[in-house]
PDB file of C-alpha atoms in Angstrom:
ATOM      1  CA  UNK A 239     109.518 112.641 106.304  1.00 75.00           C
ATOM      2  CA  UNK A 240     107.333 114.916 107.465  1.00 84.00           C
ATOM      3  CA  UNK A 241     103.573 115.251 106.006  1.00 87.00           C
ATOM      4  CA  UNK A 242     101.448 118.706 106.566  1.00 88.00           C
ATOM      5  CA  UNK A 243      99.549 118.605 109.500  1.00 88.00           C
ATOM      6  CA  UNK A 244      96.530 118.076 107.949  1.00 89.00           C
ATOM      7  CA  UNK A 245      97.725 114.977 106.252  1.00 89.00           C
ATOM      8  CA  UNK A 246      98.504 111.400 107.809  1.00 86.00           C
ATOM      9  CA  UNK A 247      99.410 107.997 106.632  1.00 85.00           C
ATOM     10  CA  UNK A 248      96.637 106.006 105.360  1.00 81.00           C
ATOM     11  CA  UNK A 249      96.352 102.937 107.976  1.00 66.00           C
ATOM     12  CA  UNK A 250      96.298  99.753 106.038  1.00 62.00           C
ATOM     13  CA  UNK A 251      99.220  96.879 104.838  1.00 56.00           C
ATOM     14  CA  UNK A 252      99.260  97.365 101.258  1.00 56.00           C
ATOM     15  CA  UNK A 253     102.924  98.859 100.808  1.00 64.00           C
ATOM     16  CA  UNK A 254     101.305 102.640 100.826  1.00 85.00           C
ATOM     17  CA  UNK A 255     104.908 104.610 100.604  1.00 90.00           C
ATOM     18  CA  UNK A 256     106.930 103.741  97.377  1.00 93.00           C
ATOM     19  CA  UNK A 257     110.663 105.306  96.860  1.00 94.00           C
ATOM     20  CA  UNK A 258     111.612 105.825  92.815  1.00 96.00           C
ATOM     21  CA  UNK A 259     114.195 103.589  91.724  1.00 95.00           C
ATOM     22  CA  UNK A 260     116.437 106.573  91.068  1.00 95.00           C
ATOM     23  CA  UNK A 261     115.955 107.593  94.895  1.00 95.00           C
ATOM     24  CA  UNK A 262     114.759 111.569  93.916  1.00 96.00           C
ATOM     25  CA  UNK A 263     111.145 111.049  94.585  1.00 96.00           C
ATOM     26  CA  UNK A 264     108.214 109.307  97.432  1.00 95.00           C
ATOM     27  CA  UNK A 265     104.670 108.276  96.439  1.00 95.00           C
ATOM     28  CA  UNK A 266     102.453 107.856 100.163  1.00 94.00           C
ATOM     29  CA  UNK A 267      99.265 107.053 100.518  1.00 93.00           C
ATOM     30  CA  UNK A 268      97.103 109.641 102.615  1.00 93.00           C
ATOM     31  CA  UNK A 269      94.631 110.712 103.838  1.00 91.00           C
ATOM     32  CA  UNK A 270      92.849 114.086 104.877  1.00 89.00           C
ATOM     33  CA  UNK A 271      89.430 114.147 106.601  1.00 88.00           C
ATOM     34  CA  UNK A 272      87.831 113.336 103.685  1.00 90.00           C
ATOM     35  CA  UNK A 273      89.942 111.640 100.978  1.00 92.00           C
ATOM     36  CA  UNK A 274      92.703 109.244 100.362  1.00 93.00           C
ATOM     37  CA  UNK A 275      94.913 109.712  97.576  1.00 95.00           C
ATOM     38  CA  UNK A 276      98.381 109.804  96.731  1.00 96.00           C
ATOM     39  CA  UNK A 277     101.022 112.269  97.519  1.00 95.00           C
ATOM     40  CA  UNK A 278     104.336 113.403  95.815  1.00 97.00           C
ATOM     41  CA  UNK A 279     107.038 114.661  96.967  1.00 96.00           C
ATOM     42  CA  UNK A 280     110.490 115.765  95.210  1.00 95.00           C
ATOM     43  CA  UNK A 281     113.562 114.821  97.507  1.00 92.00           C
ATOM     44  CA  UNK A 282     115.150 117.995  96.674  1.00 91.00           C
ATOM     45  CA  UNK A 283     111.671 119.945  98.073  1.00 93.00           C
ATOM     46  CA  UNK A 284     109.889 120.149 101.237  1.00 91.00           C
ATOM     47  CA  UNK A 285     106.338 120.001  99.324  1.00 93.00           C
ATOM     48  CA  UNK A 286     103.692 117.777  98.957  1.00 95.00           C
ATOM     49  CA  UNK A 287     102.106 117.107  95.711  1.00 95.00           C
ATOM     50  CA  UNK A 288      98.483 115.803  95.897  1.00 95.00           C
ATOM     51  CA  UNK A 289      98.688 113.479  92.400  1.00 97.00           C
ATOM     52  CA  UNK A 290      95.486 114.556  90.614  1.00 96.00           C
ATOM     53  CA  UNK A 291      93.270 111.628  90.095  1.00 96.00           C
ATOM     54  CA  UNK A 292      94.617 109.065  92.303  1.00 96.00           C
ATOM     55  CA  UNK A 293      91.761 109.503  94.808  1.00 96.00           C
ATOM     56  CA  UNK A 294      91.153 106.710  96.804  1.00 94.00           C
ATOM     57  CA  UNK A 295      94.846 104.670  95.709  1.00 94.00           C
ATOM     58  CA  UNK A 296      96.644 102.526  97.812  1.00 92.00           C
ATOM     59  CA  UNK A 297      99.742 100.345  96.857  1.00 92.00           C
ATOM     60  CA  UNK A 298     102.128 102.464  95.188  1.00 95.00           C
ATOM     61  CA  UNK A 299     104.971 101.561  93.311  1.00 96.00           C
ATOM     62  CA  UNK A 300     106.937 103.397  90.649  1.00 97.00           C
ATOM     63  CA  UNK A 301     107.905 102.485  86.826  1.00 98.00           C
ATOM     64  CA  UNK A 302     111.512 101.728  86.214  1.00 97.00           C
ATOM     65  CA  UNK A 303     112.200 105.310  84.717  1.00 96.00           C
ATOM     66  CA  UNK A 304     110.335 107.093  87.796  1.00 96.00           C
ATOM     67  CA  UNK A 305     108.131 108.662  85.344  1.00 96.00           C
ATOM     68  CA  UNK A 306     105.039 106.785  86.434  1.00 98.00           C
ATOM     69  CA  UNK A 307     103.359 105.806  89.480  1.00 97.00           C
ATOM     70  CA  UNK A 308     100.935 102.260  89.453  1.00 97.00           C
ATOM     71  CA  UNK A 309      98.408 101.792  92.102  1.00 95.00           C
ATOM     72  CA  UNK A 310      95.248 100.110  93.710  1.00 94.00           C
ATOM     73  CA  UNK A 311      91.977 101.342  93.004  1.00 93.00           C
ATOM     74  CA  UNK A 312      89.359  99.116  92.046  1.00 92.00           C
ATOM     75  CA  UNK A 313      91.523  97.943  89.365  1.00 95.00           C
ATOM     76  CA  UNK A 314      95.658  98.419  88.424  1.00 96.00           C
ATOM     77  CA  UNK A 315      95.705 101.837  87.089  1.00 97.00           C
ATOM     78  CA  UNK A 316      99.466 103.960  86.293  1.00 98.00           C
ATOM     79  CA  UNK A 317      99.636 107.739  86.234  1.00 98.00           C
ATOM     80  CA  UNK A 318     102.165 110.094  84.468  1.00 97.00           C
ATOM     81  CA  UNK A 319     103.752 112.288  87.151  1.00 96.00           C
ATOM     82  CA  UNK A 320     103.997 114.905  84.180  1.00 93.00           C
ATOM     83  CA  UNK A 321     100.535 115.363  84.413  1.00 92.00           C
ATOM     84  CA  UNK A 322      97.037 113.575  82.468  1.00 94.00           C
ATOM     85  CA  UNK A 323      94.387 110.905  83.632  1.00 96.00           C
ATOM     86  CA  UNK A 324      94.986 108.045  85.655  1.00 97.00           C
ATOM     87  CA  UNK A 325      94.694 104.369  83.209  1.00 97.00           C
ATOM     88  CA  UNK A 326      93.238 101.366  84.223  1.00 96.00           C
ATOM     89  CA  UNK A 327      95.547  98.609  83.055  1.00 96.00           C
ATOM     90  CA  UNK A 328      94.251  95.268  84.772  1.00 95.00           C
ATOM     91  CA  UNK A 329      90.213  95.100  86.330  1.00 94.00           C
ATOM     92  CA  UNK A 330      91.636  94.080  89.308  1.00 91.00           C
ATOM     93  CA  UNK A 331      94.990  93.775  91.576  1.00 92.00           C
ATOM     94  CA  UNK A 332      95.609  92.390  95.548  1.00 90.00           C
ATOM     95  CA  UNK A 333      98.480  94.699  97.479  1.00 84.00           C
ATOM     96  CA  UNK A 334     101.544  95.995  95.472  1.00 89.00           C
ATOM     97  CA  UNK A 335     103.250  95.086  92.365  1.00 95.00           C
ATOM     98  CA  UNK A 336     106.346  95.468  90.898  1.00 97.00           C
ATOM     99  CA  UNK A 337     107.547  97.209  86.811  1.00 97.00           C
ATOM    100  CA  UNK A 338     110.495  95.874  85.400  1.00 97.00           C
ATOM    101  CA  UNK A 339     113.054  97.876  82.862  1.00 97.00           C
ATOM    102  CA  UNK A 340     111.818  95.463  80.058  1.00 96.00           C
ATOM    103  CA  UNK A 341     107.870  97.413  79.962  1.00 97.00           C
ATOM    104  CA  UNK A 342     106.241  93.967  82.222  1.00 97.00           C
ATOM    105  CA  UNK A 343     104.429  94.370  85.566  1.00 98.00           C
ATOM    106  CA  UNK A 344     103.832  91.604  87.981  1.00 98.00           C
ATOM    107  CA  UNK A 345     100.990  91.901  90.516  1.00 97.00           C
ATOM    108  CA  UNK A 346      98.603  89.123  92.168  1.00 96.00           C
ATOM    109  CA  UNK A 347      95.119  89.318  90.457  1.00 94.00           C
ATOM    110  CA  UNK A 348      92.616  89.108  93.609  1.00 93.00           C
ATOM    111  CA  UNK A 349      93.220  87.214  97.234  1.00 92.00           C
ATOM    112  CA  UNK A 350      93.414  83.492  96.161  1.00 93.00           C
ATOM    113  CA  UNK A 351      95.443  83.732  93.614  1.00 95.00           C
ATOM    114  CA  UNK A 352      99.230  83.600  92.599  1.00 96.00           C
ATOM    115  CA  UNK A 353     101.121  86.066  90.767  1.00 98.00           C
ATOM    116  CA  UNK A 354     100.589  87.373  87.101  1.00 97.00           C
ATOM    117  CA  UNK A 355     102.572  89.466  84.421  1.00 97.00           C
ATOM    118  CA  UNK A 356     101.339  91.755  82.258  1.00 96.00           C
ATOM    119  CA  UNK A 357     102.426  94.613  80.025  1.00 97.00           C
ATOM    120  CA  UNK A 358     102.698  97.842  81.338  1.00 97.00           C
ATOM    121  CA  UNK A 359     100.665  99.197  78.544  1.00 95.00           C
ATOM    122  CA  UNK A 360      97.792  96.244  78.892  1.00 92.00           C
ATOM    123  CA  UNK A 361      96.219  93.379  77.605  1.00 93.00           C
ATOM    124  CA  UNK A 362      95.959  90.095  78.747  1.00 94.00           C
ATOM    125  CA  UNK A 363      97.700  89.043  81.969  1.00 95.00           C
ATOM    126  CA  UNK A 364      99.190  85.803  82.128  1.00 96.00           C
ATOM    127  CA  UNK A 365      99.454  83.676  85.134  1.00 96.00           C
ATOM    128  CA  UNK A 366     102.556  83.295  86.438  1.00 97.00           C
ATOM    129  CA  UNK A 367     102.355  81.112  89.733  1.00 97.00           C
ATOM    130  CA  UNK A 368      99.595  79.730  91.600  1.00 96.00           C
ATOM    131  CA  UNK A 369      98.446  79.967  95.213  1.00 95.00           C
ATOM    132  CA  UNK A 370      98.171  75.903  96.424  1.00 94.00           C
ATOM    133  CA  UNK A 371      95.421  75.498  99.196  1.00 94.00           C
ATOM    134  CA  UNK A 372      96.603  71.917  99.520  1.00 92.00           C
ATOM    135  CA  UNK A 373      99.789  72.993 100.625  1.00 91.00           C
ATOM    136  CA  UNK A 374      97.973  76.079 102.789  1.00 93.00           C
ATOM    137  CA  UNK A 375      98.612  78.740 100.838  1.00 95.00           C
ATOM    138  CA  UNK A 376      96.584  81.845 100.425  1.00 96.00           C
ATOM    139  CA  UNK A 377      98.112  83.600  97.917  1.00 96.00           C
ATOM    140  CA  UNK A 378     101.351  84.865  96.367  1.00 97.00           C
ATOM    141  CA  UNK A 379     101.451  88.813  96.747  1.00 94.00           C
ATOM    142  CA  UNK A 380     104.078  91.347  97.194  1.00 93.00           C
ATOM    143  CA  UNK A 381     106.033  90.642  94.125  1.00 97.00           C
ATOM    144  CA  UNK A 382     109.489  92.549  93.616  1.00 96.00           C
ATOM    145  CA  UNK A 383     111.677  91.982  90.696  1.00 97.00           C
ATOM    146  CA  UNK A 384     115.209  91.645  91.448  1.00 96.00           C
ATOM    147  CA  UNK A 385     118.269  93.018  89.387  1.00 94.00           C
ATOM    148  CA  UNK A 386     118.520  91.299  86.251  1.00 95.00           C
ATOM    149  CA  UNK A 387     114.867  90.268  85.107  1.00 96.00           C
ATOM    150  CA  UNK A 388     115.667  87.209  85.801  1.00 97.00           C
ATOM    151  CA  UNK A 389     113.598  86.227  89.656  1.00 98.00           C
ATOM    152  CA  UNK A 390     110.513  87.581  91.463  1.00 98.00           C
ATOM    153  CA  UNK A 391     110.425  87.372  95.019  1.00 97.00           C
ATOM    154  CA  UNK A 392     106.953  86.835  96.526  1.00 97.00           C
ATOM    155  CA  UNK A 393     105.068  85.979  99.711  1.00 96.00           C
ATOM    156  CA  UNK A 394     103.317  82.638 100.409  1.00 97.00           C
ATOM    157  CA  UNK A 395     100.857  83.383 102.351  1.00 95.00           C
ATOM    158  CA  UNK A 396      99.440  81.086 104.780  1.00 94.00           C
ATOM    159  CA  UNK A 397      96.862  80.706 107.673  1.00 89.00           C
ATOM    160  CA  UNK A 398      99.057  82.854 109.831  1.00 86.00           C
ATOM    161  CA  UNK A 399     101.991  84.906 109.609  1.00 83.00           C
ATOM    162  CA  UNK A 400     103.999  82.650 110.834  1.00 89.00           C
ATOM    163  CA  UNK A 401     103.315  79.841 108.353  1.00 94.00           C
ATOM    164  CA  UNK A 402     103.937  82.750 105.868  1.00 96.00           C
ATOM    165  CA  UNK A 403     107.535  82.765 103.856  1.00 97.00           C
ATOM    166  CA  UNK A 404     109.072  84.642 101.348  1.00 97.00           C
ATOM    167  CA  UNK A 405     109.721  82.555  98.047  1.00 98.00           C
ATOM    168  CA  UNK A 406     111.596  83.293  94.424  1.00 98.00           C
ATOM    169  CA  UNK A 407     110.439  82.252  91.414  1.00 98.00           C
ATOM    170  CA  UNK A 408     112.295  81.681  87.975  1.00 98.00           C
ATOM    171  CA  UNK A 409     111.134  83.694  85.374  1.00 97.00           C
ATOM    172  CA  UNK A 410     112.027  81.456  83.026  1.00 96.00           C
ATOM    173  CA  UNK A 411     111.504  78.351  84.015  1.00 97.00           C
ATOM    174  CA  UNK A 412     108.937  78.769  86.850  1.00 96.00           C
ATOM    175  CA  UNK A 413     110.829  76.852  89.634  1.00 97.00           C
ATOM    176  CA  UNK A 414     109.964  78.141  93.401  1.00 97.00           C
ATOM    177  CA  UNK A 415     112.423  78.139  96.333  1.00 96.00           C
ATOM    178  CA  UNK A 416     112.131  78.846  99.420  1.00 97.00           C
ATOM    179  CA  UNK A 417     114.035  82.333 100.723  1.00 97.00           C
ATOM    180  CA  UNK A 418     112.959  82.659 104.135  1.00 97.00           C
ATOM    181  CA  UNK A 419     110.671  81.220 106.389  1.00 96.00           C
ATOM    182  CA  UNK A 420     108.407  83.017 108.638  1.00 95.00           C
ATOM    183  CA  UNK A 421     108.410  85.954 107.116  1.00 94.00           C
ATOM    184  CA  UNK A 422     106.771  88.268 104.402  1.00 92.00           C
ATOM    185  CA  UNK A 423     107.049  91.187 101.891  1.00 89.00           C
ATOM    186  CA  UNK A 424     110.899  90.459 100.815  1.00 90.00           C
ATOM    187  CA  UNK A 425     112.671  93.352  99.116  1.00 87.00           C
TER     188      UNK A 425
END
């Protein structure tokens, strides 16, 4: 993919190029000499679309339908890609998240802590792990829902990236496993 010249990638690790589940459309996160913001682009087109309101975004990921775009900006916000205001779901969200078919998006709250659910439309989030400093870990972040609705996969993070794995956790019973050590941001 090629952005305009006077576009580049935003430089920072929070997952700032999202692909729609259907595979038609990109959301990036980037920058000019002034702003960053997000940037759509049809699959089928060789044009950027600067997303009206998303100034300052990082962590893009799409709803189910492709029909929305969440992201990072002092807060969890989603924005129609058929146009309106951006809409500040959760106060706050650390790196990406993930929106499952059934309306419920899972996202870690702020550094320390472990993962949370809440409704696409709002409310009250509800925990869903927690980070364990006893056991070294940082957080849980990076979330992605896999087919089914069923298991999240997640990041420990630890002291170093190395410590770091990539976990699963039942959605229905809570139960963590260990996917793969040494490693991070599973998909």
């Amino acid at each position: 993919l090629v952005l305009p010249e006077n576009l580049r990638l935003a430089d920072d690790n929070l997952g700032g190029v999202a692909v729609s589940p259907d595979g038609a459309r990109i959301v990036v996160t980037a920058e000019d000499e002034r702003t960053r913001r997000l940037y759509l682009r049809e699959l089928g087109s060789p044009e950027w679309r600067a997303l009206p309101g998303s100034e300052g975004a990082t962590a893009p990921f799409f709803s189910p339908d492709g029909r929305w775009v969440a992201f990072e900006r002092d807060g969890l916000y989603k924005l129609s890609l058929d146009g309106g205001a951006p809409v500040r779901i959760a106060p706050s969200i650390f790196g990406s998240g993930t929106w499952s078919p059934s309306g419920q998006i899972y996202f870690t709250a702020a550094y320390n802590t472990g993962l949370s659910r809440l409704d696409a439309e709002g409310g009250t989030a509800q925990v869903l792990t927690r980070a364990d400093p006893g056991r070294g870990e940082l957080n849980h972040s990076y979330p992605e829902l896999l087919p089914g609705e069923k298991v999240v996969l997640f990041t420990s993070h630890r002291a170093t990236m190395a410590e770091s794995r990539i976990e699963a956790v039942s959605l229905a019973s809570g139960e963590r496993h260990v996917v793969v050590e040494h490693a991070i941001e599973g998909r």
